[in-house]
């Protein structure tokens, strides 16, 4: 309490000394002061016949910053469900001040605990406070749903099986489960989600960052979606990761092969089943995980675009260029071994490169050979923006014409 507030309380006490039942009134004022009620509000509350209080904007700003306070009398008017909670939390509710115009504001009073989600918005804070008290009397908790677990591992499993699995690709889902089992589950196990604090999460992320920033970034993202799902189910109010310092990871981009390295690669697997597989990756720019979906369709290679989210299925067409055609003579069906074997054979020939570098090489050759940008994006499966994706449908003739440029 500030010195100015103390001075005002003293003035109020001096006024009360001359009133009937002075001792009782003074004790009442001191008790309210002890509960951190502002002196300006007290002075207005003791004025006879005053029904409501309109706070000056300065005090409204203070309450918007530190939380809306309720008097003992107001708490006594609350339903039993909320009385204990508001007393334990210092008689406050969360409040946000939002600017709606040049000189106008609204105040949002919010209570999100124990399955309740109560929100009241008003231009006047005191009116909003009255409406909030009324809303408490009719509030009902949000149903968490039948059988929804509230411990971390059990809820994570529930989320993965019921929601995550339907949202991401099969490979992403497998990687998520593997990442969860190795780097998340051992740390939290079956702790109640509401007991997981930001400090615990920060220590976990920091520990992972010491060995791999890439892993820590991936774990941070996966944990965040689990906590967001828990909020959506009414299990917790806030995401513990919201104030956790997110790790940074510098992604390493692919390096194009030189033309000499291209020859070395194809010569290194000449006569084996990997010869046309590496040629396919080199002359189409397919991502490694797209190779297994590739099919020959006339004079095109058709493959599933693995970078489409939300369960959307999209295929891309790459013309069989002059460089690729000799490797596919007599091949009717593309048979792709397990990706781990493909990577192993690739690294045997070019240990200083990764399989993804073949995609980088193809993209580079498209630029060097003057392939038009729309065709290049179509070949590699890049999005050209919502408008282009919605209204542009490149013809096979156009793609063939641009594909003929791929000669080096």
Coordinates of C-alpha atoms in Angstrom, one line a residue:
X1 CA 0.0 0.0 0.0
X2 CA 1.4 3.4 -1.0
X3 CA 2.0 6.4 1.4
X4 CA -0.8 8.4 -0.3
X5 CA -3.3 5.5 0.4
X6 CA -2.3 5.5 4.1
X7 CA -2.9 9.3 4.3
X8 CA -6.4 8.9 2.8
X9 CA -7.2 6.1 5.2
X10 CA -6.2 8.3 8.2
X11 CA -8.5 11.0 6.9
X12 CA -11.4 8.6 6.7
X13 CA -10.7 7.4 10.2
X14 CA -10.8 11.0 11.5
X15 CA -14.2 11.5 9.8
X16 CA -15.5 8.3 11.4
X17 CA -14.5 9.3 14.9
X18 CA -17.4 11.7 15.0
X19 CA -19.9 9.2 13.7
X20 CA -22.2 6.9 15.6
X21 CA -20.6 3.5 16.3
X22 CA -17.2 5.0 15.6
X23 CA -15.2 2.0 16.9
X24 CA -17.1 -0.5 14.9
X25 CA -16.8 1.6 11.7
X26 CA -13.1 2.2 12.2
X27 CA -12.4 -1.5 12.7
X28 CA -14.4 -2.2 9.5
X29 CA -12.2 0.2 7.5
X30 CA -9.0 -1.2 9.0
X31 CA -10.1 -4.7 8.1
X32 CA -10.8 -3.7 4.5
X33 CA -7.4 -1.9 4.3
X34 CA -5.7 -5.1 5.6
X35 CA -7.4 -6.9 2.6
X36 CA -5.7 -4.5 0.2
X37 CA -8.8 -2.6 -0.8
X38 CA -7.8 0.8 -2.3
X39 CA -8.4 3.9 -0.1
X40 CA -10.2 5.7 -2.9
X41 CA -12.7 2.9 -3.2
X42 CA -13.1 2.7 0.6
X43 CA -14.0 6.4 0.8
X44 CA -16.7 5.9 -1.8
X45 CA -18.0 2.8 -0.2
X46 CA -18.7 4.5 3.2
X47 CA -20.6 7.3 1.5
X48 CA -24.3 6.9 2.5
X49 CA -26.7 5.7 -0.2
X50 CA -24.0 5.1 -2.8
X51 CA -24.9 2.0 -4.8
X52 CA -22.0 1.6 -7.2
X53 CA -18.5 2.8 -7.7
X54 CA -17.0 4.1 -10.9
X55 CA -13.3 3.8 -10.7
X56 CA -11.0 6.4 -12.3
X57 CA -9.2 5.1 -15.3
X58 CA -5.9 5.1 -13.4
X59 CA -7.2 2.6 -10.9
X60 CA -8.8 0.5 -13.6
X61 CA -5.4 0.4 -15.3
X62 CA -3.8 -0.9 -12.0
X63 CA -6.5 -3.6 -11.6
X64 CA -6.0 -4.6 -15.2
X65 CA -2.3 -5.0 -14.5
X66 CA -2.5 -6.8 -11.2
X67 CA -5.8 -8.6 -11.3
X68 CA -9.4 -7.7 -10.4
X69 CA -10.0 -7.8 -6.6
X70 CA -13.2 -8.8 -4.8
X71 CA -14.2 -7.7 -1.3
X72 CA -15.1 -10.2 1.4
X73 CA -18.8 -9.2 1.0
X74 CA -18.7 -9.9 -2.7
X75 CA -17.0 -13.3 -2.2
X76 CA -19.8 -14.2 0.3
X77 CA -22.3 -13.6 -2.5
X78 CA -20.5 -16.2 -4.7
X79 CA -21.6 -19.8 -5.0
X80 CA -19.9 -22.2 -2.7
X81 CA -17.9 -23.6 -5.6
X82 CA -16.0 -20.4 -6.0
X83 CA -15.7 -19.0 -2.5
X84 CA -12.8 -21.1 -1.3
X85 CA -10.9 -20.6 -4.6
X86 CA -11.2 -16.8 -4.6
X87 CA -10.1 -16.6 -1.0
X88 CA -7.1 -18.8 -1.6
X89 CA -6.1 -16.9 -4.7
X90 CA -6.2 -13.5 -2.9
X91 CA -9.7 -12.6 -4.1
X92 CA -8.6 -11.9 -7.6
X93 CA -9.6 -12.8 -11.2
X94 CA -7.6 -12.4 -14.3
X95 CA -8.3 -9.3 -16.3
X96 CA -7.1 -7.9 -19.7
X97 CA -7.4 -4.4 -20.9
X98 CA -7.9 -4.1 -24.7
X99 CA -7.9 -1.0 -26.8
X100 CA -10.9 -0.8 -29.1
X101 CA -10.4 2.8 -30.4
X102 CA -8.2 5.8 -30.1
X103 CA -9.5 6.6 -26.6
X104 CA -11.7 3.7 -25.8
X105 CA -11.0 0.4 -24.0
X106 CA -12.8 -2.8 -22.9
X107 CA -12.0 -5.0 -19.9
X108 CA -12.1 -8.8 -20.2
X109 CA -12.6 -10.6 -16.9
X110 CA -11.7 -14.2 -17.1
X111 CA -11.8 -17.3 -14.9
X112 CA -10.3 -20.5 -16.2
X113 CA -9.8 -23.1 -13.5
X114 CA -11.2 -26.5 -12.5
X115 CA -13.0 -27.0 -15.8
X116 CA -14.7 -23.6 -15.8
X117 CA -14.3 -21.1 -18.5
X118 CA -16.0 -17.8 -17.7
X119 CA -15.4 -14.6 -19.7
X120 CA -17.1 -11.2 -19.3
X121 CA -16.3 -8.2 -21.4
X122 CA -17.4 -4.6 -20.6
X123 CA -16.3 -1.0 -21.3
X124 CA -16.8 -0.3 -17.6
X125 CA -14.8 -2.4 -15.2
X126 CA -17.2 -2.1 -12.3
X127 CA -20.2 -3.1 -14.5
X128 CA -18.1 -6.0 -15.8
X129 CA -17.4 -7.0 -12.3
X130 CA -21.1 -7.1 -11.4
X131 CA -21.8 -9.1 -14.5
X132 CA -19.0 -11.5 -13.7
X133 CA -20.4 -12.2 -10.2
X134 CA -23.8 -12.9 -11.8
X135 CA -22.2 -15.3 -14.3
X136 CA -20.6 -17.2 -11.5
X137 CA -24.0 -18.2 -10.2
X138 CA -25.0 -19.9 -13.4
X139 CA -21.6 -21.2 -14.5
X140 CA -21.3 -24.9 -15.3
X141 CA -18.0 -26.7 -15.7
X142 CA -16.9 -27.9 -19.2
X143 CA -17.2 -31.6 -19.6
X144 CA -13.8 -33.2 -20.0
X145 CA -15.3 -36.1 -21.9
X146 CA -15.7 -39.7 -21.0
X147 CA -12.4 -41.6 -20.4
X148 CA -10.0 -38.7 -21.0
X149 CA -6.9 -39.3 -18.8
X150 CA -5.3 -36.4 -16.9
X151 CA -1.8 -37.8 -16.4
X152 CA 0.9 -37.0 -18.9
X153 CA 1.8 -40.3 -20.5
X154 CA -1.8 -41.6 -20.6
X155 CA -3.1 -38.3 -22.1
X156 CA -0.3 -38.2 -24.6
X157 CA -1.1 -41.7 -25.8
X158 CA -4.8 -40.7 -26.0
X159 CA -4.0 -37.6 -28.0
X160 CA -1.7 -39.4 -30.4
X161 CA -4.1 -42.2 -31.1
X162 CA -7.3 -40.1 -31.4
X163 CA -6.0 -36.9 -33.0
X164 CA -2.4 -36.8 -34.0
X165 CA -2.6 -39.9 -36.1
X166 CA -5.3 -38.4 -38.2
X167 CA -3.6 -35.1 -38.7
X168 CA -0.1 -36.0 -39.9
X169 CA 1.4 -38.4 -42.4
X170 CA 2.2 -42.0 -41.5
X171 CA 5.9 -41.3 -41.5
X172 CA 5.6 -38.2 -39.4
X173 CA 3.4 -40.1 -36.9
X174 CA 6.0 -42.9 -36.6
X175 CA 8.8 -40.3 -36.0
X176 CA 6.6 -38.5 -33.4
X177 CA 6.0 -41.7 -31.5
X178 CA 9.7 -42.7 -31.6
X179 CA 10.7 -39.1 -30.4
X180 CA 8.1 -39.3 -27.6
X181 CA 9.2 -42.7 -26.3
X182 CA 12.9 -41.7 -26.4
X183 CA 13.0 -38.1 -25.2
X184 CA 9.6 -37.2 -23.5
X185 CA 8.0 -40.2 -21.8
X186 CA 11.0 -41.1 -19.6
X187 CA 11.1 -37.6 -18.2
X188 CA 7.4 -37.2 -17.3
X189 CA 5.9 -40.7 -17.2
X190 CA 2.5 -40.5 -15.4
X191 CA 2.8 -37.2 -13.7
X192 CA -0.5 -35.3 -13.5
X193 CA -0.4 -32.7 -16.3
X194 CA -1.5 -29.9 -14.0
X195 CA 1.5 -30.5 -11.8
X196 CA 4.0 -30.0 -14.7
X197 CA 5.5 -26.5 -14.2
X198 CA 7.5 -24.3 -16.7
X199 CA 10.6 -24.8 -14.6
X200 CA 10.4 -28.6 -15.0
X201 CA 10.0 -28.1 -18.8
X202 CA 12.8 -25.6 -19.0
X203 CA 15.2 -28.0 -17.3
X204 CA 14.1 -30.8 -19.7
X205 CA 14.7 -28.7 -22.8
X206 CA 18.0 -27.4 -21.5
X207 CA 19.2 -31.0 -20.9
X208 CA 18.3 -32.0 -24.5
X209 CA 19.9 -28.9 -26.0
X210 CA 23.3 -29.9 -24.5
X211 CA 23.5 -32.9 -26.8
X212 CA 21.3 -31.9 -29.8
X213 CA 19.6 -28.6 -30.5
X214 CA 17.6 -30.2 -33.3
X215 CA 16.2 -32.8 -31.0
X216 CA 15.3 -30.2 -28.3
X217 CA 13.5 -28.1 -31.0
X218 CA 11.5 -31.2 -32.1
X219 CA 10.7 -32.2 -28.5
X220 CA 9.6 -28.6 -27.7
X221 CA 7.2 -28.6 -30.6
X222 CA 5.7 -32.1 -29.9
X223 CA 5.2 -31.3 -26.2
X224 CA 3.6 -28.0 -27.1
X225 CA 0.8 -29.7 -29.1
X226 CA 0.2 -32.2 -26.3
X227 CA -0.2 -29.3 -23.8
X228 CA -2.5 -27.4 -26.2
X229 CA -4.6 -30.5 -26.5
X230 CA -4.8 -30.7 -22.7
X231 CA -6.0 -27.1 -22.6
X232 CA -8.7 -27.9 -25.2
X233 CA -9.9 -30.8 -23.0
X234 CA -10.1 -28.5 -20.0
X235 CA -7.4 -30.4 -18.1
X236 CA -5.1 -27.3 -17.6
X237 CA -5.5 -23.6 -18.1
X238 CA -2.2 -22.6 -19.5
X239 CA 0.6 -24.1 -21.6
X240 CA 3.6 -24.7 -19.3
X241 CA 5.9 -24.0 -22.4
X242 CA 4.5 -20.5 -22.9
X243 CA 7.4 -18.9 -20.9
X244 CA 10.0 -21.6 -21.6
X245 CA 12.9 -20.4 -23.7
X246 CA 12.6 -22.1 -27.0
X247 CA 15.9 -23.5 -28.3
X248 CA 17.2 -22.4 -31.7
X249 CA 18.6 -24.7 -34.3
X250 CA 20.4 -23.7 -37.5
X251 CA 19.1 -26.0 -40.3
X252 CA 21.7 -27.4 -42.6
X253 CA 20.7 -27.0 -46.3
X254 CA 21.6 -29.5 -48.9
X255 CA 24.8 -29.3 -51.0
X256 CA 24.5 -29.9 -54.8
X257 CA 26.7 -32.6 -56.3
X258 CA 29.3 -31.6 -58.9
X259 CA 28.9 -33.1 -62.3
X260 CA 31.9 -35.2 -61.6
X261 CA 30.3 -36.5 -58.4
X262 CA 27.1 -37.3 -60.3
X263 CA 29.2 -39.5 -62.7
X264 CA 31.0 -41.1 -59.7
X265 CA 27.7 -42.0 -58.0
X266 CA 26.1 -43.6 -61.1
X267 CA 29.3 -45.5 -62.0
X268 CA 29.6 -46.7 -58.4
X269 CA 26.3 -48.5 -58.5
X270 CA 26.3 -49.4 -62.3
X271 CA 24.6 -52.7 -63.0
X272 CA 22.9 -52.9 -59.6
X273 CA 19.2 -52.2 -58.7
X274 CA 20.4 -48.9 -57.1
X275 CA 21.5 -47.5 -60.4
X276 CA 18.0 -46.4 -61.6
X277 CA 17.0 -45.5 -58.1
X278 CA 19.8 -42.9 -57.7
X279 CA 19.1 -41.7 -61.3
X280 CA 15.4 -41.3 -60.4
X281 CA 16.2 -39.2 -57.4
X282 CA 18.9 -37.2 -59.2
X283 CA 16.7 -36.4 -62.3
X284 CA 13.3 -35.8 -60.6
X285 CA 14.2 -34.1 -57.4
X286 CA 12.0 -36.4 -55.3
X287 CA 12.4 -36.2 -51.6
X288 CA 13.9 -39.5 -50.2
X289 CA 10.6 -40.4 -48.5
X290 CA 8.7 -39.8 -51.8
X291 CA 10.7 -42.4 -53.7
X292 CA 8.6 -45.3 -52.5
X293 CA 5.5 -43.7 -53.9
X294 CA 6.9 -43.1 -57.3
X295 CA 5.3 -44.7 -60.4
X296 CA 5.8 -44.5 -64.1
X297 CA 2.8 -42.9 -65.9
X298 CA 3.5 -42.7 -69.6
X299 CA 6.4 -40.2 -70.0
X300 CA 6.0 -38.9 -66.5
X301 CA 7.0 -39.9 -63.0
X302 CA 4.1 -39.5 -60.6
X303 CA 4.8 -39.4 -56.8
X304 CA 2.9 -38.4 -53.7
X305 CA 3.9 -35.0 -52.3
X306 CA 5.0 -35.7 -48.7
X307 CA 4.8 -32.0 -47.6
X308 CA 1.1 -31.5 -47.7
X309 CA -0.4 -31.2 -44.2
X310 CA -3.8 -31.9 -42.7
X311 CA -4.2 -35.3 -44.3
X312 CA -4.4 -33.7 -47.8
X313 CA -3.2 -36.0 -50.6
X314 CA -1.5 -34.4 -53.5
X315 CA 0.5 -35.9 -56.4
X316 CA 3.2 -34.2 -58.5
X317 CA 4.3 -35.0 -62.1
X318 CA 7.8 -34.8 -63.3
X319 CA 8.6 -35.5 -67.0
X320 CA 11.0 -38.3 -67.7
X321 CA 13.8 -36.1 -69.1
X322 CA 16.5 -37.1 -71.6
X323 CA 19.0 -37.7 -68.7
X324 CA 16.7 -40.2 -66.9
X325 CA 15.2 -42.1 -69.8
X326 CA 18.2 -44.5 -70.5
X327 CA 18.1 -45.7 -66.9
X328 CA 14.4 -46.7 -67.1
X329 CA 14.6 -48.8 -70.3
X330 CA 12.8 -52.1 -69.7
X331 CA 11.6 -50.9 -66.2
X332 CA 7.8 -51.1 -65.9
X333 CA 7.4 -51.0 -62.2
X334 CA 9.7 -49.0 -59.8
X335 CA 10.8 -51.2 -57.0
X336 CA 12.3 -49.2 -54.2
X337 CA 14.1 -50.9 -51.3
X338 CA 13.8 -49.7 -47.7
X339 CA 15.1 -46.1 -47.4
X340 CA 17.7 -47.1 -44.9
X341 CA 19.3 -49.4 -47.5
X342 CA 19.2 -46.7 -50.1
X343 CA 21.0 -44.3 -47.8
X344 CA 23.6 -46.9 -46.9
X345 CA 24.5 -47.6 -50.6
X346 CA 24.6 -43.9 -51.3
X347 CA 27.0 -43.2 -48.4
X348 CA 29.2 -46.0 -49.6
X349 CA 29.8 -44.1 -52.8
X350 CA 29.6 -40.4 -51.6
X351 CA 30.3 -40.4 -47.9
X352 CA 30.6 -36.6 -47.8
X353 CA 27.0 -36.1 -49.0
X354 CA 23.5 -37.1 -47.9
X355 CA 20.8 -38.6 -50.0
X356 CA 18.8 -35.4 -49.8
X357 CA 21.6 -33.7 -51.8
X358 CA 20.3 -35.3 -54.9
X359 CA 17.1 -33.1 -54.6
X360 CA 19.3 -30.0 -54.1
X361 CA 21.2 -31.0 -57.2
X362 CA 18.1 -31.4 -59.3
X363 CA 16.8 -28.0 -58.2
X364 CA 20.1 -26.4 -59.0
X365 CA 20.2 -27.9 -62.5
X366 CA 16.6 -26.7 -63.1
X367 CA 17.9 -23.1 -62.5
X368 CA 21.0 -23.6 -64.5
X369 CA 19.1 -25.1 -67.5
X370 CA 16.6 -22.2 -67.4
X371 CA 13.5 -24.2 -66.4
X372 CA 10.6 -21.7 -65.8
X373 CA 9.8 -21.2 -62.1
X374 CA 6.2 -22.5 -62.3
X375 CA 7.4 -25.7 -63.8
X376 CA 10.3 -26.0 -61.4
X377 CA 8.0 -25.6 -58.4
X378 CA 5.6 -28.2 -59.9
X379 CA 8.5 -30.7 -60.3
X380 CA 9.8 -30.4 -56.8
X381 CA 6.4 -30.0 -55.2
X382 CA 6.7 -26.5 -53.8
X383 CA 3.6 -24.5 -53.1
X384 CA 3.2 -21.4 -55.3
X385 CA 0.7 -19.7 -52.9
X386 CA -3.0 -20.2 -52.4
X387 CA -4.0 -18.1 -55.4
X388 CA -1.8 -20.0 -57.8
X389 CA -2.6 -23.3 -56.3
X390 CA -6.3 -22.6 -56.7
X391 CA -6.4 -21.1 -60.2
X392 CA -3.3 -22.5 -61.9
X393 CA -3.3 -26.0 -63.5
X394 CA -0.2 -26.5 -65.6
X395 CA -0.7 -28.6 -68.7
X396 CA 1.3 -31.8 -69.5
X397 CA 2.4 -30.1 -72.7
X398 CA 3.9 -27.2 -70.8
X399 CA 5.6 -29.6 -68.3
X400 CA 7.1 -31.7 -71.1
X401 CA 8.4 -28.5 -72.9
X402 CA 10.2 -27.4 -69.7
X403 CA 11.4 -30.9 -69.0
X404 CA 13.2 -31.0 -72.3
X405 CA 15.5 -28.2 -71.0
X406 CA 17.0 -30.6 -68.4
X407 CA 20.1 -31.6 -70.3
X408 CA 23.6 -31.2 -68.8

